[in-house]
mmCIF file of C-alpha atoms and ligand atoms in Angstrom:
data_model
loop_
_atom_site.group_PDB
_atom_site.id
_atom_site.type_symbol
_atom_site.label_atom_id
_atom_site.label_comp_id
_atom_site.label_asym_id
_atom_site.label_seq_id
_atom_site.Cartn_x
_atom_site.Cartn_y
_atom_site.Cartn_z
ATOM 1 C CA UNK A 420 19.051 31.312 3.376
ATOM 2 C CA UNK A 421 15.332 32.245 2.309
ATOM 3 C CA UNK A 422 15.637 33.532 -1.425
ATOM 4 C CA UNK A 423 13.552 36.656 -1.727
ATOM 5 C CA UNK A 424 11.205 37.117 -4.104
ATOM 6 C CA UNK A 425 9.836 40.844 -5.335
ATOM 7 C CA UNK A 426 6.064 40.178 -7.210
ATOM 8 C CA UNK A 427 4.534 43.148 -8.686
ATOM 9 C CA UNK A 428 0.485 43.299 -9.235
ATOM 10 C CA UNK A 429 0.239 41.241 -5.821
ATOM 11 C CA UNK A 430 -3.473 41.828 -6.030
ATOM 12 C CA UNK A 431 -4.379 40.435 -9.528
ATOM 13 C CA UNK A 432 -5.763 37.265 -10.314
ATOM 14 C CA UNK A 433 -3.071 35.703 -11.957
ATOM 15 C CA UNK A 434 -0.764 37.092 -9.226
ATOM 16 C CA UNK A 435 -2.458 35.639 -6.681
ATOM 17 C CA UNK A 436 -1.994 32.597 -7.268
ATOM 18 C CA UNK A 437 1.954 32.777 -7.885
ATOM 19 C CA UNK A 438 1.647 34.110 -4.111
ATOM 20 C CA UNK A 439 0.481 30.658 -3.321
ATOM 21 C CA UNK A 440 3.040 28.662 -5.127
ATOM 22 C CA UNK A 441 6.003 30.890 -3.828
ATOM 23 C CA UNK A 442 4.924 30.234 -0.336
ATOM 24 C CA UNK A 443 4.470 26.761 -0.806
ATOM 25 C CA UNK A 444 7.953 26.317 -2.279
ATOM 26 C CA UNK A 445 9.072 28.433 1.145
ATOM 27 C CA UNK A 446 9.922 31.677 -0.500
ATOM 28 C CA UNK A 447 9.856 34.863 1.182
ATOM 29 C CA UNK A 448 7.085 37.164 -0.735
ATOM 30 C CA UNK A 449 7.242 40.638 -0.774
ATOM 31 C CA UNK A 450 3.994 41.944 -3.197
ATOM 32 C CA UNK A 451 3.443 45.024 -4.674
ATOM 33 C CA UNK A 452 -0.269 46.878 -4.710
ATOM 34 C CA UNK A 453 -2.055 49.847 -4.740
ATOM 35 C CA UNK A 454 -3.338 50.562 -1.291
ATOM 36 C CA UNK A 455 -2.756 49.263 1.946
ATOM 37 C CA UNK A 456 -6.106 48.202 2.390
ATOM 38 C CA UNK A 457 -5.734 45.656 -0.260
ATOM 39 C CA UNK A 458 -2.002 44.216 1.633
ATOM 40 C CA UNK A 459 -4.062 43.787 4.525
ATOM 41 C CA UNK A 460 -7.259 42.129 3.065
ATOM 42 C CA UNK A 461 -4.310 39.559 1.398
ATOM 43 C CA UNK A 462 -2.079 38.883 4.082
ATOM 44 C CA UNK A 463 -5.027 38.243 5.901
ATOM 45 C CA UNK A 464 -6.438 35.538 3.461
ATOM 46 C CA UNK A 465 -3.161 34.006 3.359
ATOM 47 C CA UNK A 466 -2.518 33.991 7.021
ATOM 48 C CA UNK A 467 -5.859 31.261 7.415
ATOM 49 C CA UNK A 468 -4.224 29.296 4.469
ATOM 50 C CA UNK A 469 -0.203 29.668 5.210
ATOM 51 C CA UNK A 470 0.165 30.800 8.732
ATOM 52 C CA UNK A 471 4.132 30.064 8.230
ATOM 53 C CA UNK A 472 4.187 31.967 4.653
ATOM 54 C CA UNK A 473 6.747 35.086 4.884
ATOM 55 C CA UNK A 474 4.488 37.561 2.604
ATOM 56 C CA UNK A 475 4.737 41.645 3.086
ATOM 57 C CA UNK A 476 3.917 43.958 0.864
ATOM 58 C CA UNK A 477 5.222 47.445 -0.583
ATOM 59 C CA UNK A 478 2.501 50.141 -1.754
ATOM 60 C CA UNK A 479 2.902 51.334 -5.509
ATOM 61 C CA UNK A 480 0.224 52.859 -6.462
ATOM 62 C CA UNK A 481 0.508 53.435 -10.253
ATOM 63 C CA UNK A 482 3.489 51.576 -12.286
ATOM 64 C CA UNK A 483 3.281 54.182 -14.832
ATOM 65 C CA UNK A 484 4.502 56.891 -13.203
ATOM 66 C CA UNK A 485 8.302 57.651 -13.590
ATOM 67 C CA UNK A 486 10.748 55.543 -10.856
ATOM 68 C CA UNK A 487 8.048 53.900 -9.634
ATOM 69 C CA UNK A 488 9.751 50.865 -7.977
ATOM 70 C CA UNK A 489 12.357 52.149 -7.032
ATOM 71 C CA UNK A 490 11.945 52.699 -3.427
ATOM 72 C CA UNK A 491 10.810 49.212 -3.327
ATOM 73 C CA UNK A 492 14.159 48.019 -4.581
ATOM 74 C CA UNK A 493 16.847 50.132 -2.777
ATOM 75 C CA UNK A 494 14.293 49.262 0.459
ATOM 76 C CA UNK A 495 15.122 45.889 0.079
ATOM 77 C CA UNK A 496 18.359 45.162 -1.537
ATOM 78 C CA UNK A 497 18.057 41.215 -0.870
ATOM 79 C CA UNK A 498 15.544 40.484 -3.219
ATOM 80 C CA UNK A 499 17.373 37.733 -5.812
ATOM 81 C CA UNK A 500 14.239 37.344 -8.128
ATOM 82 C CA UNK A 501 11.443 39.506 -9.692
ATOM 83 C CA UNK A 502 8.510 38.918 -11.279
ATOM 84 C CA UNK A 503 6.212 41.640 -12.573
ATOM 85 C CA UNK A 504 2.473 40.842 -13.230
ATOM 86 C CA UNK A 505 1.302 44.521 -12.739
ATOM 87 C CA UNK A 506 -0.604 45.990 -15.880
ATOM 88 C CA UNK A 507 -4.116 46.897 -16.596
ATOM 89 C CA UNK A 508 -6.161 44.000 -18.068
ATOM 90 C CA UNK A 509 -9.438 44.038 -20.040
ATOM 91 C CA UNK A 510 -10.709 43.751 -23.581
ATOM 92 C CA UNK A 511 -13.118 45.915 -25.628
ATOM 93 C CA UNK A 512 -10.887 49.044 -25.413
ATOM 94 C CA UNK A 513 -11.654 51.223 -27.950
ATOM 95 C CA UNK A 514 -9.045 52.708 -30.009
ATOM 96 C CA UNK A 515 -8.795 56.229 -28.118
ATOM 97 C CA UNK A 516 -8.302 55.181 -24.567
ATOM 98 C CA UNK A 517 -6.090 52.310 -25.894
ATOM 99 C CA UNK A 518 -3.150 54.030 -25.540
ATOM 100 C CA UNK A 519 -3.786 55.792 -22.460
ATOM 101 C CA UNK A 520 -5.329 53.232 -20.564
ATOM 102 C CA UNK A 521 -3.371 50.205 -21.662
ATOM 103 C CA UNK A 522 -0.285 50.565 -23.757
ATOM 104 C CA UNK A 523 1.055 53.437 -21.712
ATOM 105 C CA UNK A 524 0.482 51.652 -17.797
ATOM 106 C CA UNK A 525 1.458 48.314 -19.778
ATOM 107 C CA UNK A 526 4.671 49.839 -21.059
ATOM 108 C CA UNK A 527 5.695 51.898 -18.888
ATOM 109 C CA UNK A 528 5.299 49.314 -16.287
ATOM 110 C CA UNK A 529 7.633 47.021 -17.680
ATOM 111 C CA UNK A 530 10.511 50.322 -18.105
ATOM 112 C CA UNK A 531 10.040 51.376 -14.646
ATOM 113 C CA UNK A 532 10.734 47.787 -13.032
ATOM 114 C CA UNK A 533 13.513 46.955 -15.482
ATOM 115 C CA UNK A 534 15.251 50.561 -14.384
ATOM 116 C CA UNK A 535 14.599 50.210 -10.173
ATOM 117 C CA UNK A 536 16.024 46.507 -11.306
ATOM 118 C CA UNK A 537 19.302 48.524 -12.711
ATOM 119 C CA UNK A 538 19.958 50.845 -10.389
ATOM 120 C CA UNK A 539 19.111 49.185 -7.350
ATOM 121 C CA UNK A 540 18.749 45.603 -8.396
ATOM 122 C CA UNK A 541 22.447 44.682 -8.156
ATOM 123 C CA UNK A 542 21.598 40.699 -6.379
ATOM 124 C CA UNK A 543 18.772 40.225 -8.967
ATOM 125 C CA UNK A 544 19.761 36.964 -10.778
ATOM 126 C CA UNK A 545 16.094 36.157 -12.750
ATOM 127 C CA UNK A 546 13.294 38.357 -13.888
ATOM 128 C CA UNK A 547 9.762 36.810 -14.724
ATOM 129 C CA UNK A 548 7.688 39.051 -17.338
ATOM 130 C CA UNK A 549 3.943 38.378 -17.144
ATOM 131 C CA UNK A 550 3.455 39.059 -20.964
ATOM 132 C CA UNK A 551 0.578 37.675 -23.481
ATOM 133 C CA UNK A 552 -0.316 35.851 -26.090
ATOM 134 C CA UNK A 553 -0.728 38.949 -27.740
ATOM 135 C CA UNK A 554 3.326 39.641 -27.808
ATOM 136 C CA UNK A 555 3.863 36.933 -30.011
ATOM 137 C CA UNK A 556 1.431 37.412 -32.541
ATOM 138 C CA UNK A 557 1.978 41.398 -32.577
ATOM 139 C CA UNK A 558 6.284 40.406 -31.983
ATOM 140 C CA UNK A 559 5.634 43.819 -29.724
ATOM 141 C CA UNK A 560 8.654 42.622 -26.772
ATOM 142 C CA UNK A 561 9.381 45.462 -24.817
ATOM 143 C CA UNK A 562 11.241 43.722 -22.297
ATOM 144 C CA UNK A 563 13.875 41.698 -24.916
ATOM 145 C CA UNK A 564 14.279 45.123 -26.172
ATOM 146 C CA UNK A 565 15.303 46.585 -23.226
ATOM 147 C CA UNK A 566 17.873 43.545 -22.114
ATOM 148 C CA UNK A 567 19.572 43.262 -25.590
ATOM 149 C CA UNK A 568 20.454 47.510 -25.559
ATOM 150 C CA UNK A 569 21.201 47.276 -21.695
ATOM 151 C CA UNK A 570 23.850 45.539 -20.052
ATOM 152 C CA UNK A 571 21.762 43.484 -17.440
ATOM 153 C CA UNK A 572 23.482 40.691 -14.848
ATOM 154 C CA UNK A 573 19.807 38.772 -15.251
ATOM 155 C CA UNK A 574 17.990 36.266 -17.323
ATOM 156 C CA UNK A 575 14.575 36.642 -18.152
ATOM 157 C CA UNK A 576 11.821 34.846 -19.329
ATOM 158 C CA UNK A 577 8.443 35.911 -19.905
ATOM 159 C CA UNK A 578 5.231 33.815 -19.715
ATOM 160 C CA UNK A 579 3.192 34.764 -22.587
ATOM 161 C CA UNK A 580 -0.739 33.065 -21.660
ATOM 162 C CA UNK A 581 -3.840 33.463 -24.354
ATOM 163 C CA UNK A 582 -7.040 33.830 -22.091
ATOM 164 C CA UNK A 583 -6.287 32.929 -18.569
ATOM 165 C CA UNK A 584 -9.207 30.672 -16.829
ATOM 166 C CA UNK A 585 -10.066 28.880 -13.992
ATOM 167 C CA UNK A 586 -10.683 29.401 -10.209
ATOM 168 C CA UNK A 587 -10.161 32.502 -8.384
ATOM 169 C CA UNK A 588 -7.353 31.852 -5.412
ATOM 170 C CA UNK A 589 -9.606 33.687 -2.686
ATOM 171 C CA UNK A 590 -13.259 32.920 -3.559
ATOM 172 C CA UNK A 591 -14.333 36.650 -1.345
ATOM 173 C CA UNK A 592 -13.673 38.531 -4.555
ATOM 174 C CA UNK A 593 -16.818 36.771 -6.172
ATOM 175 C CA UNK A 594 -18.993 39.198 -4.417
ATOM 176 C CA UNK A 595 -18.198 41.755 -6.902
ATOM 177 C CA UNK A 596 -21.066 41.308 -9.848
ATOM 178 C CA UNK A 597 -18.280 40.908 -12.506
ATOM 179 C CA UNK A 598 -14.895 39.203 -12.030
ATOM 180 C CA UNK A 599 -11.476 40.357 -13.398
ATOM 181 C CA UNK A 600 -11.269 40.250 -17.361
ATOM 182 C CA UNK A 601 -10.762 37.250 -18.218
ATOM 183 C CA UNK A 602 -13.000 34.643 -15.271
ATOM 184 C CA UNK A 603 -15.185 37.207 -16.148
ATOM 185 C CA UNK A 604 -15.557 34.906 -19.480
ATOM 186 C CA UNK A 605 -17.360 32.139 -17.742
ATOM 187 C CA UNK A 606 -18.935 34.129 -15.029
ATOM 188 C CA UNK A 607 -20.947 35.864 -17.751
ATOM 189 C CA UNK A 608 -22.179 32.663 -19.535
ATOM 190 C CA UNK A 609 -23.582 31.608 -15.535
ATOM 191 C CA UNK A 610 -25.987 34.831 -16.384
ATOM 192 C CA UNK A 611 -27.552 33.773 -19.923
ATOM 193 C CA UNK A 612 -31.096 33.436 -20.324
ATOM 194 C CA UNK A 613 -32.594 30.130 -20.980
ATOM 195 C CA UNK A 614 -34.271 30.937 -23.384
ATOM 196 C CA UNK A 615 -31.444 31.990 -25.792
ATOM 197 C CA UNK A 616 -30.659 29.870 -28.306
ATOM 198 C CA UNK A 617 -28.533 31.941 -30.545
ATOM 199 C CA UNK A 618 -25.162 30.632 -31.277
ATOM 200 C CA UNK A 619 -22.727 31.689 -28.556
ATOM 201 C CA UNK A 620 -19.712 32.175 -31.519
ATOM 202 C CA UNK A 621 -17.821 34.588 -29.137
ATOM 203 C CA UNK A 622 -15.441 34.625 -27.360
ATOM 204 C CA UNK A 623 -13.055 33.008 -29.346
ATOM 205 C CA UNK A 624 -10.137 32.539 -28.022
ATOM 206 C CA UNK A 625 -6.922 30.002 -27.296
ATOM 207 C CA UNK A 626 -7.040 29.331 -23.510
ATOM 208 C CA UNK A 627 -4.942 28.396 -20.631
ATOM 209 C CA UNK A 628 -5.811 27.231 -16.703
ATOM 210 C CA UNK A 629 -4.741 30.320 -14.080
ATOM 211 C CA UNK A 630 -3.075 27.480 -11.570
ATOM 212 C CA UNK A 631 -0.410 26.815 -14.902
ATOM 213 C CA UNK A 632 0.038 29.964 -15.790
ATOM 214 C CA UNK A 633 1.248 30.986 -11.418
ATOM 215 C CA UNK A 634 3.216 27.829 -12.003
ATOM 216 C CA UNK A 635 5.167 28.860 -14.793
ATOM 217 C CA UNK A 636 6.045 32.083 -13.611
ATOM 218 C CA UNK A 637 7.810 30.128 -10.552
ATOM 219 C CA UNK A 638 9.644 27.422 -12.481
ATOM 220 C CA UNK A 639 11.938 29.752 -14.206
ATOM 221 C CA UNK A 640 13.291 31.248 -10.649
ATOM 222 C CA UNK A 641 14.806 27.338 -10.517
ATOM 223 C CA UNK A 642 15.091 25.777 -13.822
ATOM 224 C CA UNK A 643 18.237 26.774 -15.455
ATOM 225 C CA UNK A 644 16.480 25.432 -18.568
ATOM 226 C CA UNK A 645 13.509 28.157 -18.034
ATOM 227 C CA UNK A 646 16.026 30.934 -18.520
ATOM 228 C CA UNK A 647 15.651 33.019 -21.444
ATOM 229 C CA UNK A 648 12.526 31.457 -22.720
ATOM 230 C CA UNK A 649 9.236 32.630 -24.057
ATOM 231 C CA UNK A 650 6.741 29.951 -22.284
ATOM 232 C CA UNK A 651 3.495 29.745 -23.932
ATOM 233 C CA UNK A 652 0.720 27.514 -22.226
ATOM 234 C CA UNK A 653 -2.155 26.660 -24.250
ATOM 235 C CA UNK A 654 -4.972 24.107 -22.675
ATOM 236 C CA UNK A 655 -7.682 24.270 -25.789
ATOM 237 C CA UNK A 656 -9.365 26.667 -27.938
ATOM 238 C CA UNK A 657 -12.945 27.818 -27.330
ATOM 239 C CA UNK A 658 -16.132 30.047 -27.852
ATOM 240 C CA UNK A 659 -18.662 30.820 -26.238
ATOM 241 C CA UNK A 660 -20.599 27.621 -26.820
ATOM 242 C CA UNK A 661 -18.403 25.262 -26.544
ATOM 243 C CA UNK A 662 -17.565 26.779 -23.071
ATOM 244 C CA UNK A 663 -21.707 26.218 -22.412
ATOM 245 C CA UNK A 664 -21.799 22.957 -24.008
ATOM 246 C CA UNK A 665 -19.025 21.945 -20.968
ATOM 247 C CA UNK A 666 -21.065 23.829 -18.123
ATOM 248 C CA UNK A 667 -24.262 22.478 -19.298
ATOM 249 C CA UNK A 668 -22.961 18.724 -19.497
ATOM 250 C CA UNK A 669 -22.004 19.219 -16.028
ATOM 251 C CA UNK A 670 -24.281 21.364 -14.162
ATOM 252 C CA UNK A 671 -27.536 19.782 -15.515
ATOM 253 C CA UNK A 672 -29.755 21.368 -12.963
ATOM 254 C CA UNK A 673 -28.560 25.194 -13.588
ATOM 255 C CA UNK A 674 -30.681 27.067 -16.121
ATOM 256 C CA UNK A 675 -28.513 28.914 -18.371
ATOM 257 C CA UNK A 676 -28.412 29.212 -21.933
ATOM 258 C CA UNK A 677 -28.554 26.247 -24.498
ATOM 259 C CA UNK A 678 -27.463 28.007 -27.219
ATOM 260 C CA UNK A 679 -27.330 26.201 -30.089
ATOM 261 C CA UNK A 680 -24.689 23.071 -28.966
ATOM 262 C CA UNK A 681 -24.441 21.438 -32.664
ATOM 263 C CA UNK A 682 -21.520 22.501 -34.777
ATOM 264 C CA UNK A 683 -19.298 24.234 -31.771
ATOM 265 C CA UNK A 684 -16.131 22.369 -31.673
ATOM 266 C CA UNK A 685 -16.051 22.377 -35.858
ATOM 267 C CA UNK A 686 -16.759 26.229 -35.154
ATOM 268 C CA UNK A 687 -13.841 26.529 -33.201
ATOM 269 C CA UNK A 688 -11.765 24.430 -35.217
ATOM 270 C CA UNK A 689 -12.365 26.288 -38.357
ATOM 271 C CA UNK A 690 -11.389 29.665 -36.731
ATOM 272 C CA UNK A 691 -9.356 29.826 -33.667
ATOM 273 C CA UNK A 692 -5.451 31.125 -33.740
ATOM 274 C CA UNK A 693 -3.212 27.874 -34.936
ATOM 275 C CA UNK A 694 -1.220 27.256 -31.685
ATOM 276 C CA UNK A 695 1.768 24.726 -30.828
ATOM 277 C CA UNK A 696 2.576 24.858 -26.733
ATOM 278 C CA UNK A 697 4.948 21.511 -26.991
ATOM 279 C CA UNK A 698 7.823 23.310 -26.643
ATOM 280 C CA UNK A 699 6.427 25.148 -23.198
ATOM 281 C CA UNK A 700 5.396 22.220 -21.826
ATOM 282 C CA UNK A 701 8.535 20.047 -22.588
ATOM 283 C CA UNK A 702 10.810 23.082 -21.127
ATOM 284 C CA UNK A 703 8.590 23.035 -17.995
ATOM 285 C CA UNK A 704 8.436 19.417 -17.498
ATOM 286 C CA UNK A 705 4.561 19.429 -16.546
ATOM 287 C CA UNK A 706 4.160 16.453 -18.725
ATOM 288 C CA UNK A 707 0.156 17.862 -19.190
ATOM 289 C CA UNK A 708 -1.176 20.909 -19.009
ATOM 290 C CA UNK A 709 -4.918 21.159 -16.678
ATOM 291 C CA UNK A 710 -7.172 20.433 -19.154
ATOM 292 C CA UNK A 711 -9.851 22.797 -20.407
ATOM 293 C CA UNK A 712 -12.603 20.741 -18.808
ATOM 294 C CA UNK A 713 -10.943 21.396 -15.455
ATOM 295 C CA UNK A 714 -10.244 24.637 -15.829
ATOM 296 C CA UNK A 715 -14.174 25.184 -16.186
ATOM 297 C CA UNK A 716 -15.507 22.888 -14.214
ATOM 298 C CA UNK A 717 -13.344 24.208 -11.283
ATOM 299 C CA UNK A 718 -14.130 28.117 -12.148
ATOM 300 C CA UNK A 719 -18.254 27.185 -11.943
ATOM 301 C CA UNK A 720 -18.117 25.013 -8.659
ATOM 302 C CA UNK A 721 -16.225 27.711 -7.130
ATOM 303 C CA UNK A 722 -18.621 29.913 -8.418
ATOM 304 C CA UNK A 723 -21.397 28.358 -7.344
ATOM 305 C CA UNK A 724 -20.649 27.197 -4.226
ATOM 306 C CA UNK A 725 -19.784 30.421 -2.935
ATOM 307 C CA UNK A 726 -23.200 31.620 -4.650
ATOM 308 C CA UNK A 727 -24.786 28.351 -2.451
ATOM 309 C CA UNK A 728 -23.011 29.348 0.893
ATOM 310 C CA UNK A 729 -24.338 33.123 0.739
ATOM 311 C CA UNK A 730 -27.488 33.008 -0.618
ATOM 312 C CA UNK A 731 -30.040 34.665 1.647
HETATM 313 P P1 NDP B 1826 -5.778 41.570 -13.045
HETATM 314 O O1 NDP B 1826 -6.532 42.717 -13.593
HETATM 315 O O2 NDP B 1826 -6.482 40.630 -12.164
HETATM 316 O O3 NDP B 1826 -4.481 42.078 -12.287
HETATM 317 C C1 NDP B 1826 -3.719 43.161 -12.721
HETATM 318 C C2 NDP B 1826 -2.861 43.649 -11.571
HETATM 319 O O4 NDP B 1826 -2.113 44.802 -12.002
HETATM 320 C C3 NDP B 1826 -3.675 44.103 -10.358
HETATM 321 O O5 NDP B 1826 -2.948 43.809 -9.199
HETATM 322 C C4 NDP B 1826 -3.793 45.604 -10.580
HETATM 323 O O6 NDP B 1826 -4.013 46.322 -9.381
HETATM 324 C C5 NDP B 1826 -2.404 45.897 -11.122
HETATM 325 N N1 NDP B 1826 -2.376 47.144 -11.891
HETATM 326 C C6 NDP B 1826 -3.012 47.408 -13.054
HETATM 327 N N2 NDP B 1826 -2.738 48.668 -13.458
HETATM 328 C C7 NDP B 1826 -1.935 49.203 -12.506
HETATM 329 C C8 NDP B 1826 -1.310 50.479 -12.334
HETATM 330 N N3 NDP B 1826 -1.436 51.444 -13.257
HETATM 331 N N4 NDP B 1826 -0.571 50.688 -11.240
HETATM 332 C C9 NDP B 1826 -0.417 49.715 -10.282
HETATM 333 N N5 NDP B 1826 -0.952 48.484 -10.403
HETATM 334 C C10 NDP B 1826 -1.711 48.238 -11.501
HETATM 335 O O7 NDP B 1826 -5.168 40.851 -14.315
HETATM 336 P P2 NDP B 1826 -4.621 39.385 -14.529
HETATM 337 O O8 NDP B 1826 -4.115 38.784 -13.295
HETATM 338 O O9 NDP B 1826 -5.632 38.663 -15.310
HETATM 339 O O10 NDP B 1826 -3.396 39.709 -15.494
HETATM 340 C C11 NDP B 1826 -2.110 39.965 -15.006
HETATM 341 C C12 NDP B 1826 -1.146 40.111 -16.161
HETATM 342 O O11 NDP B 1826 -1.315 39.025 -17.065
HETATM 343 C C13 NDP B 1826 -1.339 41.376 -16.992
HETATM 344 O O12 NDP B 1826 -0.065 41.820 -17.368
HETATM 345 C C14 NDP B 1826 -2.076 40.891 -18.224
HETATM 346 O O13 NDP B 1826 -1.793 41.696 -19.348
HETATM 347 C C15 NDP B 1826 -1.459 39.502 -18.395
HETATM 348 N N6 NDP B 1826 -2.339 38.618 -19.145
HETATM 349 C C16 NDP B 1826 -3.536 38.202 -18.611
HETATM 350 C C17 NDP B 1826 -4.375 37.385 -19.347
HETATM 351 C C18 NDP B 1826 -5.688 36.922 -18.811
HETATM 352 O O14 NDP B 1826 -6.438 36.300 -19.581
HETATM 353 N N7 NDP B 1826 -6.018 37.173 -17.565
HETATM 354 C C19 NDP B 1826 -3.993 36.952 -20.713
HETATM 355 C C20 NDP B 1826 -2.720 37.430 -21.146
HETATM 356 C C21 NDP B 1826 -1.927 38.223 -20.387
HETATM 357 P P3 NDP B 1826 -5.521 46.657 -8.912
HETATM 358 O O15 NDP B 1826 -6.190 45.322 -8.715
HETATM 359 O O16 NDP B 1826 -5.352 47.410 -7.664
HETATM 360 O O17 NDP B 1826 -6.121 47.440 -10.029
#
């Protein structure tokens, strides 16, 4: 029998891509979004790539508000496995909206699914928690809190990425002038001036590849081993230059920034987060994660073929 699969935040980048591995591995989808609009423009995009994929969507429009997957769960009582990726994503919040415009969606988010989960959740055997790097340095873990006070039938890991890079899954949504938060990253440095030659020393950051990160979230719905853990994938640290140093090494003819390339990687080394993602990767069995070359290599191709193909 086809094991159901409940994905919250259908529409994001990172989510996106766990659509495509779910239907690969023959999964039946059901996404969650905002709008219809947005079900259609995906099913639509998956239909050219995975004309056999079973993907359908529910509409939730915001996961803040109070039962707000509920009627998603008691609809559909033979979903086996969740994974929630919904929550607002940027940086450079400032401390007042913080709360309202992150922590509260972010929060709440995770309550509301955990509570449809209880009360109408009874088949669901595994729970996948898009979390963040950030919930291990700050030890803020909603979601553990919530399973060690409540009785739940479930396991659940969580996938906790640093900055999540690399292609987008549907290249249409580079027609908007900036990308989602975090491809966003490289998609600015395509924009520098030539001219500058300051040195790019932010962002800083530990980061990951977007195709790991989809994988990750699937692996636990299999791998008895997967249950319970905290996975953490980590392909390299960065800044801003060392991220240029990459593009300009391998996109000789574009005219972006220099910067100033001498004294990056000992930049980085002196001041980026210490990180250790053995234990992820050895849990996993991916033997390697993408490496941080790829990751960026494959985000500016993308990026500029599709610039290439529509340029008038
Ligand atoms: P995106 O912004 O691309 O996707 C976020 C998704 O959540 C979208 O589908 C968005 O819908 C939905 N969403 C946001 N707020 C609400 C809301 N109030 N109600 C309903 N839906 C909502 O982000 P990413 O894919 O990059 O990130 C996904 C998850 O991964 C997030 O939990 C984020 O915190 C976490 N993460 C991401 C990292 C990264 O570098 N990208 C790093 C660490 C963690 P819509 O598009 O309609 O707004």
């Amino acid at each position: 029998m086809t094991t159901t699969v409940l994905l919250t935040g259908a529409s994001g980048f990172i989510a996106l891509h766990i659509i495509d591995v779910l239907l690969s591995k023959g999964y039946k989808v059901i996404g969650t979004v905002r709008s219809q609009s947005k079900a259609d423009k995906i099913i639509k995009n998956f239909q050219n790539e995975k004309p056999s994929g079973d993907l359908s969507f529910e509409i939730v429009e915001d996961i803040s508000i109070p039962n707000a997957f509920d009627h998603v769960l008691e609809k559909h009582p033979e979903i086996t496995k969740v994974i929630h990726a919904a929550s607002p994503f940027f940086y450079g919040v400032d401390k007042d909206s913080l709360k309202t415009t992150y922590l509260v969606p972010a929060t709440k988010g995770t309550e509301n699914i955990l509570t449809a989960i209880d009360k109408f959740g009874s088949k669901v055997e595994n729970v996948v928690i898009t979390s963040s790097f950030a919930a291990i340095v700050h030890r803020h873990k909603l979601a553990r809190k919530y399973i060690s006070e409540n009785k739940v039938s479930y396991e659940l890991t969580t996938v906790n990425p640093p900055f999540v890079l690399g292609p987008q899954k549907f290249e249409d949504v580079l027609i908007n002038p900036t990308l989602n938060t975090s491809a966003e990253t490289i998609n600015k440095l395509l924009k520098t001036d030539p001219s500058d030659e300051h040195f790019f020393d932010t962002p800083l950051g530990l980061a990951t590849d977007v195709r790991d990160v989809a994988l990750l979230h699937v692996l636990p719905l299999e791998d008895q081993n997967l249950k319970g853990k905290r996975l953490f994938p980590v392909n390299g640290a960065f800044n801003g230059q060392t991220l240029l140093n990459v593009i300009n090494k391998n996109f000789k003819d574009l005219k972006i920034a220099k910067g100033k390339p001498e004294g990056a990687e000992e930049h980085v080394a002196k001041n980026h987060w210490f990180y250790d993602s053995s234990k992820s990767l050895e849990w996993s069995g991916l033997g390697k994660w993408i490496p941080l070359e790829k990751t960026i290599i494959d985000s500016v191709s993308q990026i500029l073929e599709y610039q290439k193909a529509n340029e008038k």
